[in-house]
XYZ file of N, CA and C in Angstrom:
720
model
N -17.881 6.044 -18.887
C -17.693 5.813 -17.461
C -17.355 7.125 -16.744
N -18.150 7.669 -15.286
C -17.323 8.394 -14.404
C -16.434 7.655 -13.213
N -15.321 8.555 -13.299
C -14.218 8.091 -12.624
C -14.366 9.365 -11.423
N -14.642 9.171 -10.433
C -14.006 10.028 -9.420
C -12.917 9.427 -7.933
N -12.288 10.322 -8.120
C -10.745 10.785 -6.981
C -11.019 10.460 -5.712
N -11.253 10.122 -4.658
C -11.063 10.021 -3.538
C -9.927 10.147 -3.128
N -9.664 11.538 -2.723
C -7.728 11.485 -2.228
C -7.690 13.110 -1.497
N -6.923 12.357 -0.739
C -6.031 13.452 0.470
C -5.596 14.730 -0.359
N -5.383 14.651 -1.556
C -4.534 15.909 -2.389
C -6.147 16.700 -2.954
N -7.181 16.180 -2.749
C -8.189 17.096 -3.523
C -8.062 18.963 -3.596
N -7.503 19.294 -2.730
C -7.090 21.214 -2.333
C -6.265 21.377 -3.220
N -5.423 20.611 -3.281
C -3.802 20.998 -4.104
C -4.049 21.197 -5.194
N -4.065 22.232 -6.094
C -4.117 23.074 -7.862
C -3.814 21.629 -8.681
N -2.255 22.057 -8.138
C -1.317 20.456 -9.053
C -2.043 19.661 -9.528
N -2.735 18.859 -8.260
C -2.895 17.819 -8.450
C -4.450 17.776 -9.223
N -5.421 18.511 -9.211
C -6.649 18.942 -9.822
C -6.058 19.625 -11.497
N -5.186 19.880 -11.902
C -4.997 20.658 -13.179
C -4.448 19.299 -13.629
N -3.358 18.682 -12.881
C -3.047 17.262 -13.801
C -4.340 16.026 -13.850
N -5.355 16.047 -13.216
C -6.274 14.450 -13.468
C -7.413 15.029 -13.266
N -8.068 15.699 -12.795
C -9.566 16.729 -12.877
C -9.871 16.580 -14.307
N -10.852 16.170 -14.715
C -11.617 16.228 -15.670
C -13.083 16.302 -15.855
N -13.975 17.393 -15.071
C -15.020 17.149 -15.294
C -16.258 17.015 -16.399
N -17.131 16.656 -16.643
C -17.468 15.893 -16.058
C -16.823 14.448 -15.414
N -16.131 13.590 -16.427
C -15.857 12.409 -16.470
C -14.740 11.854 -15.321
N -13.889 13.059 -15.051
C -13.203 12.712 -13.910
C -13.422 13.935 -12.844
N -13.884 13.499 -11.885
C -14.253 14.560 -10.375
C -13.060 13.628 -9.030
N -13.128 15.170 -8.089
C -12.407 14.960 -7.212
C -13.519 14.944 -5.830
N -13.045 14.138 -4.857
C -13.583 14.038 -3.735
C -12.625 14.368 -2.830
N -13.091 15.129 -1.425
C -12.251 15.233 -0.399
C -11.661 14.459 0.538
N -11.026 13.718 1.071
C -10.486 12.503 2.013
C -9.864 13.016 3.324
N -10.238 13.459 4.172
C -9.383 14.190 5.081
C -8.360 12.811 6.024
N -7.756 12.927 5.721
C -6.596 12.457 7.206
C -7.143 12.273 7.868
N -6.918 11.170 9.057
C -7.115 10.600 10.757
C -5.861 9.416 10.925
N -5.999 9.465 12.278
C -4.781 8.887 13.060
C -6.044 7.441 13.541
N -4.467 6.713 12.888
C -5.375 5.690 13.328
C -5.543 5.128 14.771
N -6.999 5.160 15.109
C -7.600 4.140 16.487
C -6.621 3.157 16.619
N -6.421 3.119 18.039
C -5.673 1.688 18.646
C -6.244 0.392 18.290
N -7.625 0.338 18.331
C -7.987 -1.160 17.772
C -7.771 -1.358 16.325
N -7.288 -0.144 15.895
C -6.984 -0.385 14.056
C -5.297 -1.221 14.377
N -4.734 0.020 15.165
C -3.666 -0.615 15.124
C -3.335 -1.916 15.501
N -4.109 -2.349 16.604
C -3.667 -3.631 16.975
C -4.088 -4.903 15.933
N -5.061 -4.674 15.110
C -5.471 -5.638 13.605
C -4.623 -5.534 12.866
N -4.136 -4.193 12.537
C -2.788 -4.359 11.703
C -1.817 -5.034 11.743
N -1.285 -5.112 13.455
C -0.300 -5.676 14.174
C -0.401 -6.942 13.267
N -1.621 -7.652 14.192
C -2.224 -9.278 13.622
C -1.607 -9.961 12.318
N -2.492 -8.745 10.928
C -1.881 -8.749 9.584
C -0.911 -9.140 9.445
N 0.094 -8.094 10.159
C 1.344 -8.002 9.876
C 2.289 -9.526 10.409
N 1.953 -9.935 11.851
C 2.562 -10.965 12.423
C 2.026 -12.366 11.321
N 0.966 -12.934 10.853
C 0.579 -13.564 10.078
C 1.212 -13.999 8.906
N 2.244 -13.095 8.258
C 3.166 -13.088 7.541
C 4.465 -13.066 7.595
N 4.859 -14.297 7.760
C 6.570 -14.322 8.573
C 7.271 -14.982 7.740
N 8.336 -13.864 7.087
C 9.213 -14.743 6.531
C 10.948 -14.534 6.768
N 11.823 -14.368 6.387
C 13.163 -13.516 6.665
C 13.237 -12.854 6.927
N 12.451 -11.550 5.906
C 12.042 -10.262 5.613
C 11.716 -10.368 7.149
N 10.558 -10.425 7.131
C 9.436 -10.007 8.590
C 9.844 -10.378 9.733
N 11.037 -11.342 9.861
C 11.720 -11.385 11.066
C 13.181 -10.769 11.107
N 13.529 -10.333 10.191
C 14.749 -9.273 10.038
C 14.008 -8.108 10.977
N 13.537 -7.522 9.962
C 12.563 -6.344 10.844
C 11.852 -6.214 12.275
N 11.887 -7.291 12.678
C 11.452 -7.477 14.007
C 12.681 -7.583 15.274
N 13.766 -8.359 14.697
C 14.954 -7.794 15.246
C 15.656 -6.722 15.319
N 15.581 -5.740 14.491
C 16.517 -4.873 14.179
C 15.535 -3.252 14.122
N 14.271 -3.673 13.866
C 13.437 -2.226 13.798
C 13.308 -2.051 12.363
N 12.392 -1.221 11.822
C 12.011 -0.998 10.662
C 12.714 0.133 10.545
N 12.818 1.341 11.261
C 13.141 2.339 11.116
C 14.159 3.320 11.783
N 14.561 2.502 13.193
C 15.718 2.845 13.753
C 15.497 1.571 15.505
N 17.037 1.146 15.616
C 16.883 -0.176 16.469
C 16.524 0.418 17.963
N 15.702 1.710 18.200
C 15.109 1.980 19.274
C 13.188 0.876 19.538
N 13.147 0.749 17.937
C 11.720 0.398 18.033
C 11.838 -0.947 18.406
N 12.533 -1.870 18.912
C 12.563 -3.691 19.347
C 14.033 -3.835 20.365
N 13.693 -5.088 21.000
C 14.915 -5.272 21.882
C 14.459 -6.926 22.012
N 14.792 -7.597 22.526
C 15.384 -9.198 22.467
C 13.996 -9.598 22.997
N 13.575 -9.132 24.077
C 12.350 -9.398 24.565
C 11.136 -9.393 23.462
N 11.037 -8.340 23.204
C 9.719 -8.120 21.921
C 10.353 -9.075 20.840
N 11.830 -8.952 20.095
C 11.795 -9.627 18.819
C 11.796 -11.642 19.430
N 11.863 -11.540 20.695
C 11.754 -13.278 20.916
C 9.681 -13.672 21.160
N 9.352 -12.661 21.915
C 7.715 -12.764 22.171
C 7.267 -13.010 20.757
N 7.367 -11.883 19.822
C 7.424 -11.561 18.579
C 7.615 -12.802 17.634
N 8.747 -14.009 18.068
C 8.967 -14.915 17.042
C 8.473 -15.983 17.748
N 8.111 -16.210 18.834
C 7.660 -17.599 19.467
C 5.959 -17.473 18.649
N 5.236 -16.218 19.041
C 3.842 -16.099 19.255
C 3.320 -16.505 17.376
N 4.209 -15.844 16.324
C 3.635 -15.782 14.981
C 4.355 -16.373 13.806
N 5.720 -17.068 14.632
C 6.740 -18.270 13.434
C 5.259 -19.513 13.498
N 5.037 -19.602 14.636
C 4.466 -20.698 13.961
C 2.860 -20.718 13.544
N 2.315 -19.905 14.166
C 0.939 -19.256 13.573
C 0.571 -19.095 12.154
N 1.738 -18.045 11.478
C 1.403 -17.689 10.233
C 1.967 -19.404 9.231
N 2.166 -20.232 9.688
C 1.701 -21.702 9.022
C 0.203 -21.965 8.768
N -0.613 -21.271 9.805
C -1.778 -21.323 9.931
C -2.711 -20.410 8.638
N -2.824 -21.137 7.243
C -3.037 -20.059 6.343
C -4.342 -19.621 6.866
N -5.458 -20.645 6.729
C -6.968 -20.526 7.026
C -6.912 -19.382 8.456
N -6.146 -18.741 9.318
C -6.036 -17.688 10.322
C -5.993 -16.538 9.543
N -5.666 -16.361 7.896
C -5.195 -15.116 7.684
C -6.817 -14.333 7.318
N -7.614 -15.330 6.917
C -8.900 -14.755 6.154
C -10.076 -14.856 7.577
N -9.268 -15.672 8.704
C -10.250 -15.285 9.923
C -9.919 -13.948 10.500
N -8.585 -13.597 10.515
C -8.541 -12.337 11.152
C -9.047 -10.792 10.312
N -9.182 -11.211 8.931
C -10.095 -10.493 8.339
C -11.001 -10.460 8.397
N -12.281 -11.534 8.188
C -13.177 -11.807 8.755
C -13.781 -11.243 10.220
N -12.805 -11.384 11.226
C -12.718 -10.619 12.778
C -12.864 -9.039 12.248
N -11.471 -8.709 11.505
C -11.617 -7.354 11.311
C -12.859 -6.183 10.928
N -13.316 -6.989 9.598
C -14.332 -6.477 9.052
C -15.693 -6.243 9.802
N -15.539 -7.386 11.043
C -16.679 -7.696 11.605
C -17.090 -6.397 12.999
N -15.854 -6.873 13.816
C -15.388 -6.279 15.019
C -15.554 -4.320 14.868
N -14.358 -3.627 13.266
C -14.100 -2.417 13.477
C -15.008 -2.339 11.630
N -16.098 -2.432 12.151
C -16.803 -1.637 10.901
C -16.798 -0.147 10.238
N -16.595 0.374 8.883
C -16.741 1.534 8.882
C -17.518 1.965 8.050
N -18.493 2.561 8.986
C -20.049 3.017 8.478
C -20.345 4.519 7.861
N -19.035 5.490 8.216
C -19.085 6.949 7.700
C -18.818 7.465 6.430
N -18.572 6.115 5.680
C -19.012 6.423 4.187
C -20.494 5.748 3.815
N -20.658 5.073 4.318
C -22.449 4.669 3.900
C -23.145 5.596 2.922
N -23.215 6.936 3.787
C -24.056 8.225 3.033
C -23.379 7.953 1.247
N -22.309 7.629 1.393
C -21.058 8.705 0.180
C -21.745 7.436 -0.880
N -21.394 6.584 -0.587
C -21.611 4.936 -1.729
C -22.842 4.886 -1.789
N -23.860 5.288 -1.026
C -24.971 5.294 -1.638
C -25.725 6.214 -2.571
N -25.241 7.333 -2.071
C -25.686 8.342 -2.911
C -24.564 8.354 -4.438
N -23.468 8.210 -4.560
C -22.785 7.958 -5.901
C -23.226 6.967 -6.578
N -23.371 5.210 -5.781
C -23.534 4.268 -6.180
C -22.607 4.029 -7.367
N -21.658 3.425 -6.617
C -19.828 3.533 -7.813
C -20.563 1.918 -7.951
N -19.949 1.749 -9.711
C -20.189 0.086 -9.837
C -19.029 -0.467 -9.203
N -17.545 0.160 -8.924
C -16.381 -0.851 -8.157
C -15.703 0.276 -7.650
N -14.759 -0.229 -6.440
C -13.359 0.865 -5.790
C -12.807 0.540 -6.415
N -11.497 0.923 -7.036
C -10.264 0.399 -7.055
C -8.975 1.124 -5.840
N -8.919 0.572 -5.728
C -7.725 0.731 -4.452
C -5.868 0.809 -5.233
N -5.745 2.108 -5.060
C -4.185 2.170 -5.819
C -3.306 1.683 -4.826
N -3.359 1.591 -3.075
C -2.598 1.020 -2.805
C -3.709 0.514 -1.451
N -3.294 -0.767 -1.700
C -4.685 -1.752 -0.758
C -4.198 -1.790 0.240
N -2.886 -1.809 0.764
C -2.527 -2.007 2.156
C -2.418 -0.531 3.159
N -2.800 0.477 2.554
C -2.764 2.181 2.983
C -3.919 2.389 4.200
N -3.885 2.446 5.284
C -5.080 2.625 6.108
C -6.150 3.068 5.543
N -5.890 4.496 4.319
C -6.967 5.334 3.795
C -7.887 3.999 2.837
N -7.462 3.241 2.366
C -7.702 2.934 1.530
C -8.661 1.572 1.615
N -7.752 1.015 3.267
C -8.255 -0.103 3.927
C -9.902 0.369 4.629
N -9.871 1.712 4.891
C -10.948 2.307 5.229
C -12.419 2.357 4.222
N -11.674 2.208 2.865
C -12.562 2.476 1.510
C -12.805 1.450 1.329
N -11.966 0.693 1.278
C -12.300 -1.285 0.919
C -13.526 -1.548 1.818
N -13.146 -1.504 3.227
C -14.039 -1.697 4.007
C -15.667 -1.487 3.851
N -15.402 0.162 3.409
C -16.719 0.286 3.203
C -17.359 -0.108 1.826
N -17.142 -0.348 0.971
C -16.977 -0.720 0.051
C -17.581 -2.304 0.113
N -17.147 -2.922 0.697
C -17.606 -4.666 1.043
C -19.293 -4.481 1.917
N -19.081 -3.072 2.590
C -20.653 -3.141 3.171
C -21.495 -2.795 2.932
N -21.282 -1.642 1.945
C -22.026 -1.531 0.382
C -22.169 -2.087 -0.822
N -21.901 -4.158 -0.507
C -21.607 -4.789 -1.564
C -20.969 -3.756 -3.278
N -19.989 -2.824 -2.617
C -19.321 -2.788 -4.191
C -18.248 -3.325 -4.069
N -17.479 -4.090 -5.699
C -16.859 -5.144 -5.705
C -15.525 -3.935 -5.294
N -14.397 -4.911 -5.264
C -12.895 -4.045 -5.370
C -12.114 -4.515 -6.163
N -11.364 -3.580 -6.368
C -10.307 -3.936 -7.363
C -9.043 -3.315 -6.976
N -7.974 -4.302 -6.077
C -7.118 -3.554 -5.580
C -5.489 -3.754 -6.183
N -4.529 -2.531 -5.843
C -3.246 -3.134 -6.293
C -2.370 -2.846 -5.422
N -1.086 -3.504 -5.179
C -0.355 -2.817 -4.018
C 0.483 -2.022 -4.706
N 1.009 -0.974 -3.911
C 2.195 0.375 -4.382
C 3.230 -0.448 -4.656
N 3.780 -1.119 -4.456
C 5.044 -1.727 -4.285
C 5.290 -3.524 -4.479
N 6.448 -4.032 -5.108
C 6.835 -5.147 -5.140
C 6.740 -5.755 -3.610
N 7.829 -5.800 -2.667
C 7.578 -5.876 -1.793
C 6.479 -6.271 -0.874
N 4.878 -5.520 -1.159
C 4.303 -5.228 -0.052
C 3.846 -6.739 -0.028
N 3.168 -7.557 -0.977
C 2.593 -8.665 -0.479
C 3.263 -9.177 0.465
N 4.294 -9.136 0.606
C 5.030 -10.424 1.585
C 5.613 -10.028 3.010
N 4.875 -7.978 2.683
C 5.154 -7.446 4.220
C 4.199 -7.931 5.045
N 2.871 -7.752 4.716
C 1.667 -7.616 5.520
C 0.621 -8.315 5.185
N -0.326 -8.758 5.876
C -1.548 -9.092 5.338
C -2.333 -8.305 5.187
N -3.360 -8.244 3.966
C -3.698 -6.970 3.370
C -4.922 -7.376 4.365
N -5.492 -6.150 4.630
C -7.002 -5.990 6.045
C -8.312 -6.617 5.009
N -8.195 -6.112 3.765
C -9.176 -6.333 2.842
C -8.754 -7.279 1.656
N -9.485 -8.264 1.445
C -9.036 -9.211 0.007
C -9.836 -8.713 -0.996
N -9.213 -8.149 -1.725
C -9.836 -7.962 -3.313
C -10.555 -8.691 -3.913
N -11.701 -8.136 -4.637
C -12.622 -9.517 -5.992
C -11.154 -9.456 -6.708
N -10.330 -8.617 -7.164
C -9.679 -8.746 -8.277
C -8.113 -8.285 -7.340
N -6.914 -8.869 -7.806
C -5.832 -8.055 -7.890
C -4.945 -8.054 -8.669
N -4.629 -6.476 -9.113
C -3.345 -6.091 -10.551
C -1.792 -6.310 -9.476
N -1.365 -6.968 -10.407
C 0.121 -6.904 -9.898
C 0.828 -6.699 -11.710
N 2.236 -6.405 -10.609
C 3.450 -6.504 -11.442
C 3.579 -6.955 -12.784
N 3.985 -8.575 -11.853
C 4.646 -10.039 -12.795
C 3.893 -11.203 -12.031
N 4.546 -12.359 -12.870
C 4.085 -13.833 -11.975
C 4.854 -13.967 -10.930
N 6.125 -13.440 -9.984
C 6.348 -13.427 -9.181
C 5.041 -12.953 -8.466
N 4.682 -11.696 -8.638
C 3.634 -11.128 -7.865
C 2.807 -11.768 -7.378
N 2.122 -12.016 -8.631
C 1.453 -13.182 -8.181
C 1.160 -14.552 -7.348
N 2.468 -15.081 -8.016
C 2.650 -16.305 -6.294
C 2.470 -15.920 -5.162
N 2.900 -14.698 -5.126
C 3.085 -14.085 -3.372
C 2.043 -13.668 -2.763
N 0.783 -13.280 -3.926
C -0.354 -13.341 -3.525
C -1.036 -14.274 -3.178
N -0.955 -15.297 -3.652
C -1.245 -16.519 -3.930
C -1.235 -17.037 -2.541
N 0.200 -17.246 -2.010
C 1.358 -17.425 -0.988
C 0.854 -16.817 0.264
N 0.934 -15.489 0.003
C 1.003 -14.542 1.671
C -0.541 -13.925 1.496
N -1.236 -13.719 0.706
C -2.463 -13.539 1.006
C -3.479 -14.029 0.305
N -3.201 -15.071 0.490
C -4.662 -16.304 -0.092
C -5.276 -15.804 -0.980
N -4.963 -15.497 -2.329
C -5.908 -14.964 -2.969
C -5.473 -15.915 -4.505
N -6.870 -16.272 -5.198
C -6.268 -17.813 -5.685
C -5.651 -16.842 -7.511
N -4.946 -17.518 -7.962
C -4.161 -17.174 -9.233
C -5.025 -16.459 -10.010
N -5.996 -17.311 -10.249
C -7.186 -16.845 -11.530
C -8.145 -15.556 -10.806
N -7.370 -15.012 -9.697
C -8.135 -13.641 -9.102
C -7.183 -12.460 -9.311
N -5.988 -12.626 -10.100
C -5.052 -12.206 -9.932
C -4.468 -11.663 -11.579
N -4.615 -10.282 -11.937
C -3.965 -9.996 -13.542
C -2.606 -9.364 -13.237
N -1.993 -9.632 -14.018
C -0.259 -9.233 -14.427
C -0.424 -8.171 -15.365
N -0.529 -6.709 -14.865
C -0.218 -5.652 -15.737
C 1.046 -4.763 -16.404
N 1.990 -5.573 -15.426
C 3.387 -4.534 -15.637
C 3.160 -3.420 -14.251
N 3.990 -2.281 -14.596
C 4.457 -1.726 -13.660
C 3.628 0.002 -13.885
N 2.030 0.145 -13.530
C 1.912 1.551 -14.219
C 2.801 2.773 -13.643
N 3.437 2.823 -12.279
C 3.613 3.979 -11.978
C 4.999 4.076 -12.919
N 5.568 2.995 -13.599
C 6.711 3.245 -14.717
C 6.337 3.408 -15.764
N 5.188 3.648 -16.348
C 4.716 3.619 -17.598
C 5.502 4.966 -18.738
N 5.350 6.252 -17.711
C 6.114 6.929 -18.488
C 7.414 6.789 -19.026
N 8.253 6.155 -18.206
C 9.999 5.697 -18.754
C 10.172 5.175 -20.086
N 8.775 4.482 -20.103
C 8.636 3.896 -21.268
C 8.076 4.434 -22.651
N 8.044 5.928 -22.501
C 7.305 6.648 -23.540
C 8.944 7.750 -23.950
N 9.677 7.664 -24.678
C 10.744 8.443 -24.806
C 10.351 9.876 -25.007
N 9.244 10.171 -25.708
C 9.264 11.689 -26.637
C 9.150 12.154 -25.026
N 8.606 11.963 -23.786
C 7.676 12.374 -22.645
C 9.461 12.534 -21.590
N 10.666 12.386 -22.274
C 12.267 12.454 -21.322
C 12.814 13.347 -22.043
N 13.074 14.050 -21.089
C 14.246 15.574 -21.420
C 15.561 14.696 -21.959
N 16.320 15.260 -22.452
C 17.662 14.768 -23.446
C 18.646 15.207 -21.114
N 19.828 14.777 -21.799
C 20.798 15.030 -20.665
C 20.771 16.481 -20.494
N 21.077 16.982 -21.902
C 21.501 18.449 -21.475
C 20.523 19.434 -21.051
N 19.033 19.002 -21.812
C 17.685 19.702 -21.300
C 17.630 19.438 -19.657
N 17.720 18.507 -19.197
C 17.487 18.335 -17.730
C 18.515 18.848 -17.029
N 20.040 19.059 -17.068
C 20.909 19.546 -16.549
C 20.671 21.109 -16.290
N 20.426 21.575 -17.447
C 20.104 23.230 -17.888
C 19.104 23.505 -17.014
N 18.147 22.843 -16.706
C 17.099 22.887 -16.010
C 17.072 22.987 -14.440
N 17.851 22.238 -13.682
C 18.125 21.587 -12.228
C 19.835 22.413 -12.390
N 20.347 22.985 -12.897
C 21.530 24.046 -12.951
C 22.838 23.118 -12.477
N 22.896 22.021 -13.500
C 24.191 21.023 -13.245
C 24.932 21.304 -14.713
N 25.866 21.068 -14.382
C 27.096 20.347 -15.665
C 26.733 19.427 -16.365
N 26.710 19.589 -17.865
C 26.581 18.126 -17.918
C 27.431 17.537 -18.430
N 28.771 18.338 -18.506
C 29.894 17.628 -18.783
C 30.477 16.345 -17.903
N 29.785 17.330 -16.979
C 30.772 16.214 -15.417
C 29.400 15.203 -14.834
N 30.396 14.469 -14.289
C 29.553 13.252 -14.040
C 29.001 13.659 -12.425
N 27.538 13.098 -11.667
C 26.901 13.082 -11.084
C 26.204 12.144 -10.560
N 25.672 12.152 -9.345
C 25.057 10.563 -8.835
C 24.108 11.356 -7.941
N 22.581 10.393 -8.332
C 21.213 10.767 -7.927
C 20.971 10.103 -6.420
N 20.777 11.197 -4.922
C 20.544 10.361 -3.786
C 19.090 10.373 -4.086
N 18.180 9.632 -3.841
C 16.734 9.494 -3.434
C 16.352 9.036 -2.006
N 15.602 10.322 -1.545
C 16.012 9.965 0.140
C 14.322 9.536 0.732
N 13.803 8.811 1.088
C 12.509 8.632 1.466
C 11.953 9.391 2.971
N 12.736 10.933 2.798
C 12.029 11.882 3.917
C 11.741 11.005 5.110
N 10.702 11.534 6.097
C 10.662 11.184 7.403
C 10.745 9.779 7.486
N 10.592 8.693 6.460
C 10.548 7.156 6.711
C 12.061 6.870 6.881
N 13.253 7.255 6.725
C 14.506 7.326 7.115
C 15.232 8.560 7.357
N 15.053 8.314 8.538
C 15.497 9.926 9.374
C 17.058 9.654 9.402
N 17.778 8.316 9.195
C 18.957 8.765 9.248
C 20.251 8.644 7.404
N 19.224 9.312 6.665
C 19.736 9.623 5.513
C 21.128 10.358 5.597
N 20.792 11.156 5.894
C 22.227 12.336 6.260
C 23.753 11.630 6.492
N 23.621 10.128 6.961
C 24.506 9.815 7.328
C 24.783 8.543 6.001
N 23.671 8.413 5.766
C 24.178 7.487 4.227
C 25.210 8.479 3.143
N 24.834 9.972 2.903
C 25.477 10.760 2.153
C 26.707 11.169 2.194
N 26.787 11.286 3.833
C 28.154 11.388 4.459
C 29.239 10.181 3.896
């Protein structure tokens, strides 16, 4: 089989010296764009379609700081899509709309001339990726998608439904099942790959190799912040 890359990192050394393998593995270029307002407003859709605690927590309070909602939007917000997203058969029309309405035709050239037998999509709900699915369905090639995260099924409705989707666990699964119509027997339980290494010991520095390394003690005890950069701008004050 050839496997090739479609990804934003194709320039970066790093990332070409760790998974570049030619022949069998090649890299493609993906440049960045901001997404069109009519993207955004389908997303919106997605997103309202799926209402649960979660999705109305966040609508009160902001995803990312309580400048983004106020009583007005989080009440418009819960009248217009509490009772909508009951409406399952709406979730595969507004895809349907989507696919139809904001076509994307500027990979055409790329899928025809490779002629890939499937996408797989590492994270299906990623605009970049929703862009690839897309084209991908209009070049009848099948997909095979997974989401980045536990979580995501039950954030959003994914723009594109997979022939196939890898999850987690059987939680995962229900929620696919659940929040984006996609029936069980379309659905494999792989475990967790982006943890796969944790699970390989010889591939973990001992305590004292990693201390020596990152210039800590390792006598004395220490606690790891993990800060998710610009998606929480107000970290600084969790540390405090």
């Amino acid at each position: 089989h050839r496997v090739e890359l479609f990804t934003t990192a194709s320039e970066i050394a790093e990332f070409r010296d760790a998974f570049v393998r030619p022949p069998q593995v090649t890299v493609l270029p993906f440049p960045r764009k901001r997404w069109p307002r009519a993207d955004e407003i389908f997303a919106s859709l997605h997103r309202g379609l799926i209402y649960n605690r979660r999705t109305d927590l966040i609508a009160k309070v902001g995803q990312l700081h309580p400048s983004e909602t106020n009583a007005f939007k989080y009440w418009s917000y819960r009248a217009v899509f509490q009772p909508l997203s009951k409406i399952r058969p709406l979730r595969d029309l507004v895809r349907w709309l989507d696919f139809r309405m904001l076509p994307v035709v500027e990979y055409d050239e790329l899928f025809q001339k490779e002629k890939p037998a499937l996408l797989f999509s590492t994270n299906i709900m990623e605009f970049e990726d929703v862009q690839l699915a897309k084209a991908a369905r209009r070049n009848g090639v099948p997909v095979i998608g997974m989401p980045k995260s536990w979580d995501n099924l039950s954030k959003t409705g994914f723009r594109v439904k997979p022939d196939r989707m890898i999850v987690w666990s059987p939680f995962m699964r229900d929620e696919a099942r659940r929040f984006q119509n996609i029936p069980a027997d379309r659905v494999d339980i792989v475990g967790v790959p982006q943890f796969d290494s944790y699970a390989q010991p010889d591939r973990l520095a001992t305590r004292e190799v990693f201390c020596r390394e990152v210039g800590l003690d390792a006598k004395k005890r220490f606690i790891l912040f993990g800060s998710e950069g610009k998606h929480t701008p107000r970290d600084a004050e969790v540390v405090q």
